[in-house]
Coordinates of N, CA, C and O in Angstrom, one line a residue:
X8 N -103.1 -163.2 -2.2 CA -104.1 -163.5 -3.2 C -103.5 -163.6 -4.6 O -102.6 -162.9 -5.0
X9 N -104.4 -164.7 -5.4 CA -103.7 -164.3 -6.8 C -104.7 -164.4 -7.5 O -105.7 -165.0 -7.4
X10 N -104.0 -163.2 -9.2 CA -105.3 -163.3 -9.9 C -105.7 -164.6 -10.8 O -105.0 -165.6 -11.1
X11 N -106.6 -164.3 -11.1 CA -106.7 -165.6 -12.1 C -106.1 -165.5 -13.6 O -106.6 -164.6 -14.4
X12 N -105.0 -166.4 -14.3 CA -104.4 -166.3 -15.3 C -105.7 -166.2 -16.6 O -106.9 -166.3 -16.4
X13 N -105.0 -165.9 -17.7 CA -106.3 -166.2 -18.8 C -106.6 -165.0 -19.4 O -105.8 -164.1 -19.2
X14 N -107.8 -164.9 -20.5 CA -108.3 -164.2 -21.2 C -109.5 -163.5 -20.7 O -109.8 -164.0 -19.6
X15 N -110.4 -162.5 -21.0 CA -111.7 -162.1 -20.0 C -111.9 -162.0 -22.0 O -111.2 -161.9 -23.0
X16 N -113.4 -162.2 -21.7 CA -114.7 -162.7 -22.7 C -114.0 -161.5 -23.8 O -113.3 -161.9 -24.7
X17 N -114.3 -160.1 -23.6 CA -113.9 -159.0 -24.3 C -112.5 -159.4 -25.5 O -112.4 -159.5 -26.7
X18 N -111.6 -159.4 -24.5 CA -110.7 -159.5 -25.3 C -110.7 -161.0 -26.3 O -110.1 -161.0 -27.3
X19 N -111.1 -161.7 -26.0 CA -111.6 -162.9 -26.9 C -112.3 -162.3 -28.2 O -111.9 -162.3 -29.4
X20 N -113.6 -161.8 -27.7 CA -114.6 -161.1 -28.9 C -113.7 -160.1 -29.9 O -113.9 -159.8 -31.1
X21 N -112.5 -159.6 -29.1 CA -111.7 -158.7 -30.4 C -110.6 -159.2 -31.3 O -110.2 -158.5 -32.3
X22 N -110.0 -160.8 -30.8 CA -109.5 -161.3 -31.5 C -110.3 -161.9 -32.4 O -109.7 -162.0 -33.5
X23 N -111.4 -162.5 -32.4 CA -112.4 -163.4 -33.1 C -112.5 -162.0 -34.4 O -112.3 -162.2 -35.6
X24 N -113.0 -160.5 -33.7 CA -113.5 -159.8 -34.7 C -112.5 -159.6 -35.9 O -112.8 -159.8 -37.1
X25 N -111.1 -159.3 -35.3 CA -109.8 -159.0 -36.3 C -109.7 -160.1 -37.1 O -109.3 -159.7 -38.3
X26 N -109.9 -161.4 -36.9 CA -110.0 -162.5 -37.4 C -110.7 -163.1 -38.5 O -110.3 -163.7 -39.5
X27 N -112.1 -162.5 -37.9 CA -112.9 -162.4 -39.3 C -112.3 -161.7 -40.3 O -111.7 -162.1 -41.3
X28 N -112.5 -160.2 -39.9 CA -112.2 -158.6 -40.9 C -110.8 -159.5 -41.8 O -110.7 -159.1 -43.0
X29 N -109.8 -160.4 -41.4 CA -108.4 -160.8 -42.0 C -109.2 -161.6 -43.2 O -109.2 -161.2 -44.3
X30 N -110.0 -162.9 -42.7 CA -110.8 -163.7 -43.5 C -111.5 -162.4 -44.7 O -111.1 -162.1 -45.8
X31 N -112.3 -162.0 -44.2 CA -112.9 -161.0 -45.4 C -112.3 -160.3 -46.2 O -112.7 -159.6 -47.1
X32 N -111.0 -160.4 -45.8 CA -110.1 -159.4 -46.8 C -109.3 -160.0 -48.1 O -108.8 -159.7 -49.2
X33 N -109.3 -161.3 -47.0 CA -107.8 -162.2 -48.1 C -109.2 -163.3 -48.8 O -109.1 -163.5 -50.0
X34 N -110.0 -163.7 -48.3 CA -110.5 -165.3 -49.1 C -111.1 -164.5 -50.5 O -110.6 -164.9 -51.5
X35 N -111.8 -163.6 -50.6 CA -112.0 -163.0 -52.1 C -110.6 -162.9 -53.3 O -110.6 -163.4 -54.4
X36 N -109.7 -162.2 -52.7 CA -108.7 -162.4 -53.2 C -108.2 -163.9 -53.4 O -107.6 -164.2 -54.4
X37 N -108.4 -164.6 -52.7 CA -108.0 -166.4 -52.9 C -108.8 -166.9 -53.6 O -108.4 -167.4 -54.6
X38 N -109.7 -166.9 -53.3 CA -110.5 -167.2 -54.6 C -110.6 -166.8 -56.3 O -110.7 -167.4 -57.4
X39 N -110.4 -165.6 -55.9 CA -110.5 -164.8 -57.6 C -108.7 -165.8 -58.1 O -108.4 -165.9 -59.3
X40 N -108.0 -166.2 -57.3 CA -106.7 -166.8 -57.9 C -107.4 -167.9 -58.2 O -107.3 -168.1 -59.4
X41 N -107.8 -168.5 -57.7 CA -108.2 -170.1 -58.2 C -109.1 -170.2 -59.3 O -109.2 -171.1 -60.1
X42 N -109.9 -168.9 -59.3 CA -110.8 -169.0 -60.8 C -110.0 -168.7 -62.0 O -110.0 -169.4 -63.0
X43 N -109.1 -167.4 -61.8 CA -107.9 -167.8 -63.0 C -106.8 -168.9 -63.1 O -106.0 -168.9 -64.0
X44 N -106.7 -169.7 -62.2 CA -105.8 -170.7 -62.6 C -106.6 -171.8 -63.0 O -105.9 -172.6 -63.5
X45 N -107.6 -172.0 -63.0 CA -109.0 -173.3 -63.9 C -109.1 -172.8 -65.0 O -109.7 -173.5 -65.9
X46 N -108.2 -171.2 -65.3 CA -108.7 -171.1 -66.9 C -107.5 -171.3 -67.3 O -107.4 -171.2 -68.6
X47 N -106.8 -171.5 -67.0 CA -105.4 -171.6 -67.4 C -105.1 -173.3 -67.5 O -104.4 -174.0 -68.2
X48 N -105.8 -173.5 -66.7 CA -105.4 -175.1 -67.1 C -106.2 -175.5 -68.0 O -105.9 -176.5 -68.6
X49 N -107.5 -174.7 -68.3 CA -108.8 -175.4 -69.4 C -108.2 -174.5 -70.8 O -108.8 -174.6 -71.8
X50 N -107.2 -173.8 -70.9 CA -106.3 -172.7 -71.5 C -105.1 -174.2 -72.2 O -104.8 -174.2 -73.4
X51 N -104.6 -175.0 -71.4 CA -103.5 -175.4 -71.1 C -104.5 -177.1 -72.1 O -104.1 -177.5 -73.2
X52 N -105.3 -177.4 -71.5 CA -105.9 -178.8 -72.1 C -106.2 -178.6 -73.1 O -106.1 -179.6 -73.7
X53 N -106.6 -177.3 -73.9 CA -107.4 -177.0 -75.1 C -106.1 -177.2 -76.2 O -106.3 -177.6 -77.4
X54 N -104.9 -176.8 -75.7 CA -103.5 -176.8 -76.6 C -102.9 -178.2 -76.9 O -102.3 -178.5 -77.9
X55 N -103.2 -179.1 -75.6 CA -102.7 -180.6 -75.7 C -103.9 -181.4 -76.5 O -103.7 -182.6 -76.7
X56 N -104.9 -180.8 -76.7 CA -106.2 -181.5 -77.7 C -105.8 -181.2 -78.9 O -105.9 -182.0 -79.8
X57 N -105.2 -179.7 -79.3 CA -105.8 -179.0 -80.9 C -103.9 -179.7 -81.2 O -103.5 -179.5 -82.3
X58 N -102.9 -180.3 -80.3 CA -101.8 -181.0 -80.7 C -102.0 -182.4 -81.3 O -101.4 -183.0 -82.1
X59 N -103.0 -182.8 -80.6 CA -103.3 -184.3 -80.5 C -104.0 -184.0 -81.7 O -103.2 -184.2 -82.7
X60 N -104.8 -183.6 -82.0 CA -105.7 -183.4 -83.2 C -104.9 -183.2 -84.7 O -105.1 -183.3 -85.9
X61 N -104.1 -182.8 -84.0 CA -103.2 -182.7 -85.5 C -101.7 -183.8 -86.0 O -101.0 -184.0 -87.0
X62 N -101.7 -184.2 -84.7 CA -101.2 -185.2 -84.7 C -102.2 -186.6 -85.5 O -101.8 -187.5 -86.3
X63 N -103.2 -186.5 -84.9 CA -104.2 -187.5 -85.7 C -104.2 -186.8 -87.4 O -103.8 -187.3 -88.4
X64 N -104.7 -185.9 -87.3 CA -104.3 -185.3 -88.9 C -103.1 -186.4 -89.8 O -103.1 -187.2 -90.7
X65 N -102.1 -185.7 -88.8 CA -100.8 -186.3 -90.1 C -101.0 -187.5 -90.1 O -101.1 -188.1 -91.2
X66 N -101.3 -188.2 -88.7 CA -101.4 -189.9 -89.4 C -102.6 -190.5 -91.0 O -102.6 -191.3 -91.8
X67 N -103.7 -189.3 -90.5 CA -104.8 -189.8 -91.0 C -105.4 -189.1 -92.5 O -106.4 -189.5 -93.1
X68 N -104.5 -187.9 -92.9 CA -104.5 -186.4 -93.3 C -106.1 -186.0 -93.4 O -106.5 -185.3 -94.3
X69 N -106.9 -186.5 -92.4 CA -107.8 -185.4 -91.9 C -108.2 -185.4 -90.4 O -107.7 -186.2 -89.7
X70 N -109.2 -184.5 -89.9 CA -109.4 -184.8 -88.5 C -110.6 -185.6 -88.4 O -111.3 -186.1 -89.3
X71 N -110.8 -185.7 -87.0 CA -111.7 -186.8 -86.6 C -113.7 -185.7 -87.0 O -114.1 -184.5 -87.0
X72 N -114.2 -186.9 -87.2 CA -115.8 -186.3 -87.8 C -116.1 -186.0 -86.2 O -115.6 -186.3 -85.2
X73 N -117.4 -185.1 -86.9 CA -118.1 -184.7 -85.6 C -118.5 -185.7 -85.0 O -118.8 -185.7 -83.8
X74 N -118.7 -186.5 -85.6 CA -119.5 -188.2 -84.8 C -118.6 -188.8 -83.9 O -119.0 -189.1 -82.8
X75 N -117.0 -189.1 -84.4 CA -116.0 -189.4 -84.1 C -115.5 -188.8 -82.5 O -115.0 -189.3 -81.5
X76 N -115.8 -187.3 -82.9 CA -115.1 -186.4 -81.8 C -114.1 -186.3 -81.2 O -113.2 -186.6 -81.9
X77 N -113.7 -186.1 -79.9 CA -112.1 -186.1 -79.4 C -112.1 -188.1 -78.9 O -111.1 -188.4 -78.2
X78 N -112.9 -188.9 -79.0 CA -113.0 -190.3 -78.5 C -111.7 -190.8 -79.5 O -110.6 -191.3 -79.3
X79 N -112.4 -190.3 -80.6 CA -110.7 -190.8 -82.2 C -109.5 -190.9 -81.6 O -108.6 -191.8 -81.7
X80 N -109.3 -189.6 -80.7 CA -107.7 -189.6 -80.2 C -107.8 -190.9 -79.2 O -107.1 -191.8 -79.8
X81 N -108.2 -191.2 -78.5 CA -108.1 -192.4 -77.6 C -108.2 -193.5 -78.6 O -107.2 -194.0 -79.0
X82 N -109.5 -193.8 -78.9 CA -110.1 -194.9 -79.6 C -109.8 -194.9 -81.0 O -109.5 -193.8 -81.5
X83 N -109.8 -196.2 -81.8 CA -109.1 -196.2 -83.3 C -110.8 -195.9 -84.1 O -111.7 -196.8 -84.0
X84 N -111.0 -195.1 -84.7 CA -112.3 -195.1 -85.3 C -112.4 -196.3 -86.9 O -111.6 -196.6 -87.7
X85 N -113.3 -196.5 -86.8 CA -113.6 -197.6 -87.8 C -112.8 -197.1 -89.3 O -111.9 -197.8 -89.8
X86 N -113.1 -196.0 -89.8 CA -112.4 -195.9 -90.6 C -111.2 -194.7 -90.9 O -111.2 -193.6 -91.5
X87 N -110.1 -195.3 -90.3 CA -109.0 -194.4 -89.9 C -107.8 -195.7 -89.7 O -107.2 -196.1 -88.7
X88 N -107.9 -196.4 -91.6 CA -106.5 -197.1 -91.7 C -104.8 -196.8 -90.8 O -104.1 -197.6 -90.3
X89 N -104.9 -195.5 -91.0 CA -103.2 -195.3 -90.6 C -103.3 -194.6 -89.1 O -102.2 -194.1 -88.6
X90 N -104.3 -194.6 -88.3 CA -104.5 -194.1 -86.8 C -103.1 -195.0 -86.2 O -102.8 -196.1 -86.6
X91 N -102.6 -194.4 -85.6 CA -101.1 -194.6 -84.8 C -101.2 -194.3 -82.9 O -100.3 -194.5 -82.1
X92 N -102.5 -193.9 -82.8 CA -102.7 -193.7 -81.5 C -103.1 -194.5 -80.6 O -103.5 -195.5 -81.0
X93 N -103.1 -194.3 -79.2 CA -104.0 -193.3 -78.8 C -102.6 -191.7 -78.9 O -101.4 -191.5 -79.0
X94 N -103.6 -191.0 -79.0 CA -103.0 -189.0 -78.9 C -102.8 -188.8 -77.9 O -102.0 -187.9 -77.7
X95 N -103.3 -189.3 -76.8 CA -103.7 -188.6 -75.9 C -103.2 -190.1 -74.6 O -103.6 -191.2 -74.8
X96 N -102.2 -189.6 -73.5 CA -102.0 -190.1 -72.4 C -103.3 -190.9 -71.7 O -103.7 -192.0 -72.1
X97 N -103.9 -190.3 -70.7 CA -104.8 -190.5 -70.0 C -106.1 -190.4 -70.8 O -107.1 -190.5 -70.1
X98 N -106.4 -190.2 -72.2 CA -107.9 -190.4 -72.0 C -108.5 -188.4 -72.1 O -108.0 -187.4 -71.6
X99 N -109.7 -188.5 -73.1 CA -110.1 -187.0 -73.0 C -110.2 -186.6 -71.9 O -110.9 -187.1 -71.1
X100 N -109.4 -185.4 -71.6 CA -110.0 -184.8 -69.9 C -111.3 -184.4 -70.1 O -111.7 -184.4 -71.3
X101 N -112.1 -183.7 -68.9 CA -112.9 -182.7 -68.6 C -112.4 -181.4 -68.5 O -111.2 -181.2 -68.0
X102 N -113.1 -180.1 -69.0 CA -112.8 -179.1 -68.3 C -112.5 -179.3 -67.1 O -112.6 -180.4 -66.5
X103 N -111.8 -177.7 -66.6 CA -111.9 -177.6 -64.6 C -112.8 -177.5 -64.2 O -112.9 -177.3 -63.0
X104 N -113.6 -177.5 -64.6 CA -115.5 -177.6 -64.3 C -116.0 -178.7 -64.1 O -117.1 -178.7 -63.4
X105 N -115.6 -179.6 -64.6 CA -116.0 -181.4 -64.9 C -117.4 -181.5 -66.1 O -118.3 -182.3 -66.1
X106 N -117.1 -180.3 -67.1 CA -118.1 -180.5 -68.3 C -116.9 -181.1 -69.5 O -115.7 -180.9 -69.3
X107 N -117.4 -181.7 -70.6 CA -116.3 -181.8 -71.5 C -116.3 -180.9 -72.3 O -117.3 -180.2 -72.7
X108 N -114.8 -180.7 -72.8 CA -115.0 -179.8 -74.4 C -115.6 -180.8 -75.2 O -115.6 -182.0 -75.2
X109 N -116.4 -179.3 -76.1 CA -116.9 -179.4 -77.5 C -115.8 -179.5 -78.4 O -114.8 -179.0 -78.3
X110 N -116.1 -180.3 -79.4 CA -115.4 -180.1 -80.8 C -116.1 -180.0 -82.0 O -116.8 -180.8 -82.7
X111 N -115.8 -179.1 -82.0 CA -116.7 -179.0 -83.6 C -115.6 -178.6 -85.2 O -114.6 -177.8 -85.2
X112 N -116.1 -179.4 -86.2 CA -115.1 -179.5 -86.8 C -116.2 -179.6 -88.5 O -116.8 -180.7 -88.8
X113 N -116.2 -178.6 -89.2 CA -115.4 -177.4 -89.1 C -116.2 -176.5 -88.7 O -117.3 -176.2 -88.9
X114 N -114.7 -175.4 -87.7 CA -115.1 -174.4 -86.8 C -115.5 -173.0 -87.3 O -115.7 -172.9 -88.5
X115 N -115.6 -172.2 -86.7 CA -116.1 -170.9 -87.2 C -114.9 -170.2 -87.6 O -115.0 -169.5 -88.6
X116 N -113.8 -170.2 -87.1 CA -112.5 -169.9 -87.9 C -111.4 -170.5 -88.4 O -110.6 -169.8 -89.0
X117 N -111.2 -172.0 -88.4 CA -110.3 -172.8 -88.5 C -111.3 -174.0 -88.7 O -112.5 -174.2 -88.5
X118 N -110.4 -174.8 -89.2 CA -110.7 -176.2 -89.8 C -111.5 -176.6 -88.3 O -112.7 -176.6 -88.4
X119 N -110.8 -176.9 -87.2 CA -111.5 -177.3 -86.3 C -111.9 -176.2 -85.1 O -111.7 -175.0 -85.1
X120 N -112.3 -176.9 -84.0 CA -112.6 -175.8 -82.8 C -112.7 -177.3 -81.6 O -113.3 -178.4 -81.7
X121 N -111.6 -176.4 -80.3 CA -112.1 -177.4 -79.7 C -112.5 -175.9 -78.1 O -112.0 -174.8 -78.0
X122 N -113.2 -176.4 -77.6 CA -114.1 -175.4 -76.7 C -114.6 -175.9 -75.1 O -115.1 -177.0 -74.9
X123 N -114.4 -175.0 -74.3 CA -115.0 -175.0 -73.2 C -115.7 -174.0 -72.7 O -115.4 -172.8 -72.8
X124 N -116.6 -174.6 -72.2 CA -117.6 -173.5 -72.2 C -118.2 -172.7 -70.5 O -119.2 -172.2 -70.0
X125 N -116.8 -172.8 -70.1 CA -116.9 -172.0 -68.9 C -117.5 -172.9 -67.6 O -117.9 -174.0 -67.7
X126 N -117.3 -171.8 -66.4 CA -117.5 -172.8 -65.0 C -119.4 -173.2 -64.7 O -119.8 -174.1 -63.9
X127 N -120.4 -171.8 -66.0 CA -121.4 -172.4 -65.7 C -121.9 -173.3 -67.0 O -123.1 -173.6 -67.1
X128 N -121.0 -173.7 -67.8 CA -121.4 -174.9 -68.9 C -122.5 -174.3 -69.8 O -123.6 -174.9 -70.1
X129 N -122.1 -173.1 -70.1 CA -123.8 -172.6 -70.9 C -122.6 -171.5 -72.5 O -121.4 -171.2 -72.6
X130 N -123.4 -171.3 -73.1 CA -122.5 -170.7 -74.3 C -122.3 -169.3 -73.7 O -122.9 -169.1 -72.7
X131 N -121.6 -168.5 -74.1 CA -121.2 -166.7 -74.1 C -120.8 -166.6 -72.3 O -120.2 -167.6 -71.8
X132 N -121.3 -165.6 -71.6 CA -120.6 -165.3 -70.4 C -119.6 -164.7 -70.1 O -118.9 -164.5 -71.0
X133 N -119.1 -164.1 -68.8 CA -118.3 -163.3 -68.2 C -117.3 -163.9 -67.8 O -117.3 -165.1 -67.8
X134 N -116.5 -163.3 -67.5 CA -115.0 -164.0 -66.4 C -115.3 -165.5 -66.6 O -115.4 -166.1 -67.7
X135 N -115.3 -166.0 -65.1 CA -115.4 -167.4 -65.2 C -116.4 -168.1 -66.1 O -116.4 -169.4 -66.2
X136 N -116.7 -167.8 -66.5 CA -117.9 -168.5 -67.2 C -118.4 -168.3 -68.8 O -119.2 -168.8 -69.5
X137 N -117.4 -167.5 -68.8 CA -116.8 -167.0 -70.4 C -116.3 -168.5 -71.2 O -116.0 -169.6 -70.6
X138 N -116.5 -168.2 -72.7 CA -116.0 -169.5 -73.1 C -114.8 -169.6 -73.2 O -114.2 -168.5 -73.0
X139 N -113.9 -170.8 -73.6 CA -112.5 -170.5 -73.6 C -112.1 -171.2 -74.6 O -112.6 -172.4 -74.5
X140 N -111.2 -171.1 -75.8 CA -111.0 -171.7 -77.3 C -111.4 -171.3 -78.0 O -112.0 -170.3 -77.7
X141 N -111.7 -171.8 -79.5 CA -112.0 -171.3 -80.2 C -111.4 -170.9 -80.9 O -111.8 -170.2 -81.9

């Protein structure tokens, strides 16, 4: 006689259980990394804007109006004789959120401010959702 090769139901149900318990341990942890590296790149876009922006300065020796906004760096604004741009490679990004930065000009501490306003797009907030710039 022979037995039958294979798994019996039981031992299935304890690999599936261990399986999960692994999932529930590591995806929170994986996740909380991916919410700090969206701030780091929205950390990282806000430095290649407030460069570009001052880069528009020297050409123009001021920055772009609030009407104007970060579009100036791409686009030549009507009245911006010595504009030398575009500033900017590809075009204003989005946050890692897919909201745009704010710019507001002039800022609450500096001539300008350029701002993202977190993963739920609303002013003030915690962790992710905290604003970032400024």
């Amino acid at each position: 006689m022979r037995k039958a090769a294979g798994f019996t139901l039981l031992e299935l149900l304890v690999v599936i259980v261990i399986i999960g318990l692994l999932a529930g341990y590591v995806a929170p942890r994986y996740f909380a990394q991916v919410g700090k590296s969206e701030i780091q790149v929205a950390k990282a876009q806000i430095d290649s804007l407030e460069k570009a922006l001052d880069q528009f300065r020297l050409d123009n020796r001021r920055y772009p109006t609030p009407e104007e906004g970060l579009s100036a760096l791409v686009q030549k604004p009507a009245n911006a004789p010595n504009w030398s741009g575009p500033y900017l490679k590809k075009g204003v990004p989005q946050d890692p959120w897919g909201h745009a930065y704010l710019y507001r000009t002039p800022g609450a501490r500096a001539e300008f401010e350029v701002i993202s306003l977190g993963k739920d797009g609303k002013p003030g907030g915690n962790g992710e959702d905290a604003d970032i710039g400024g």
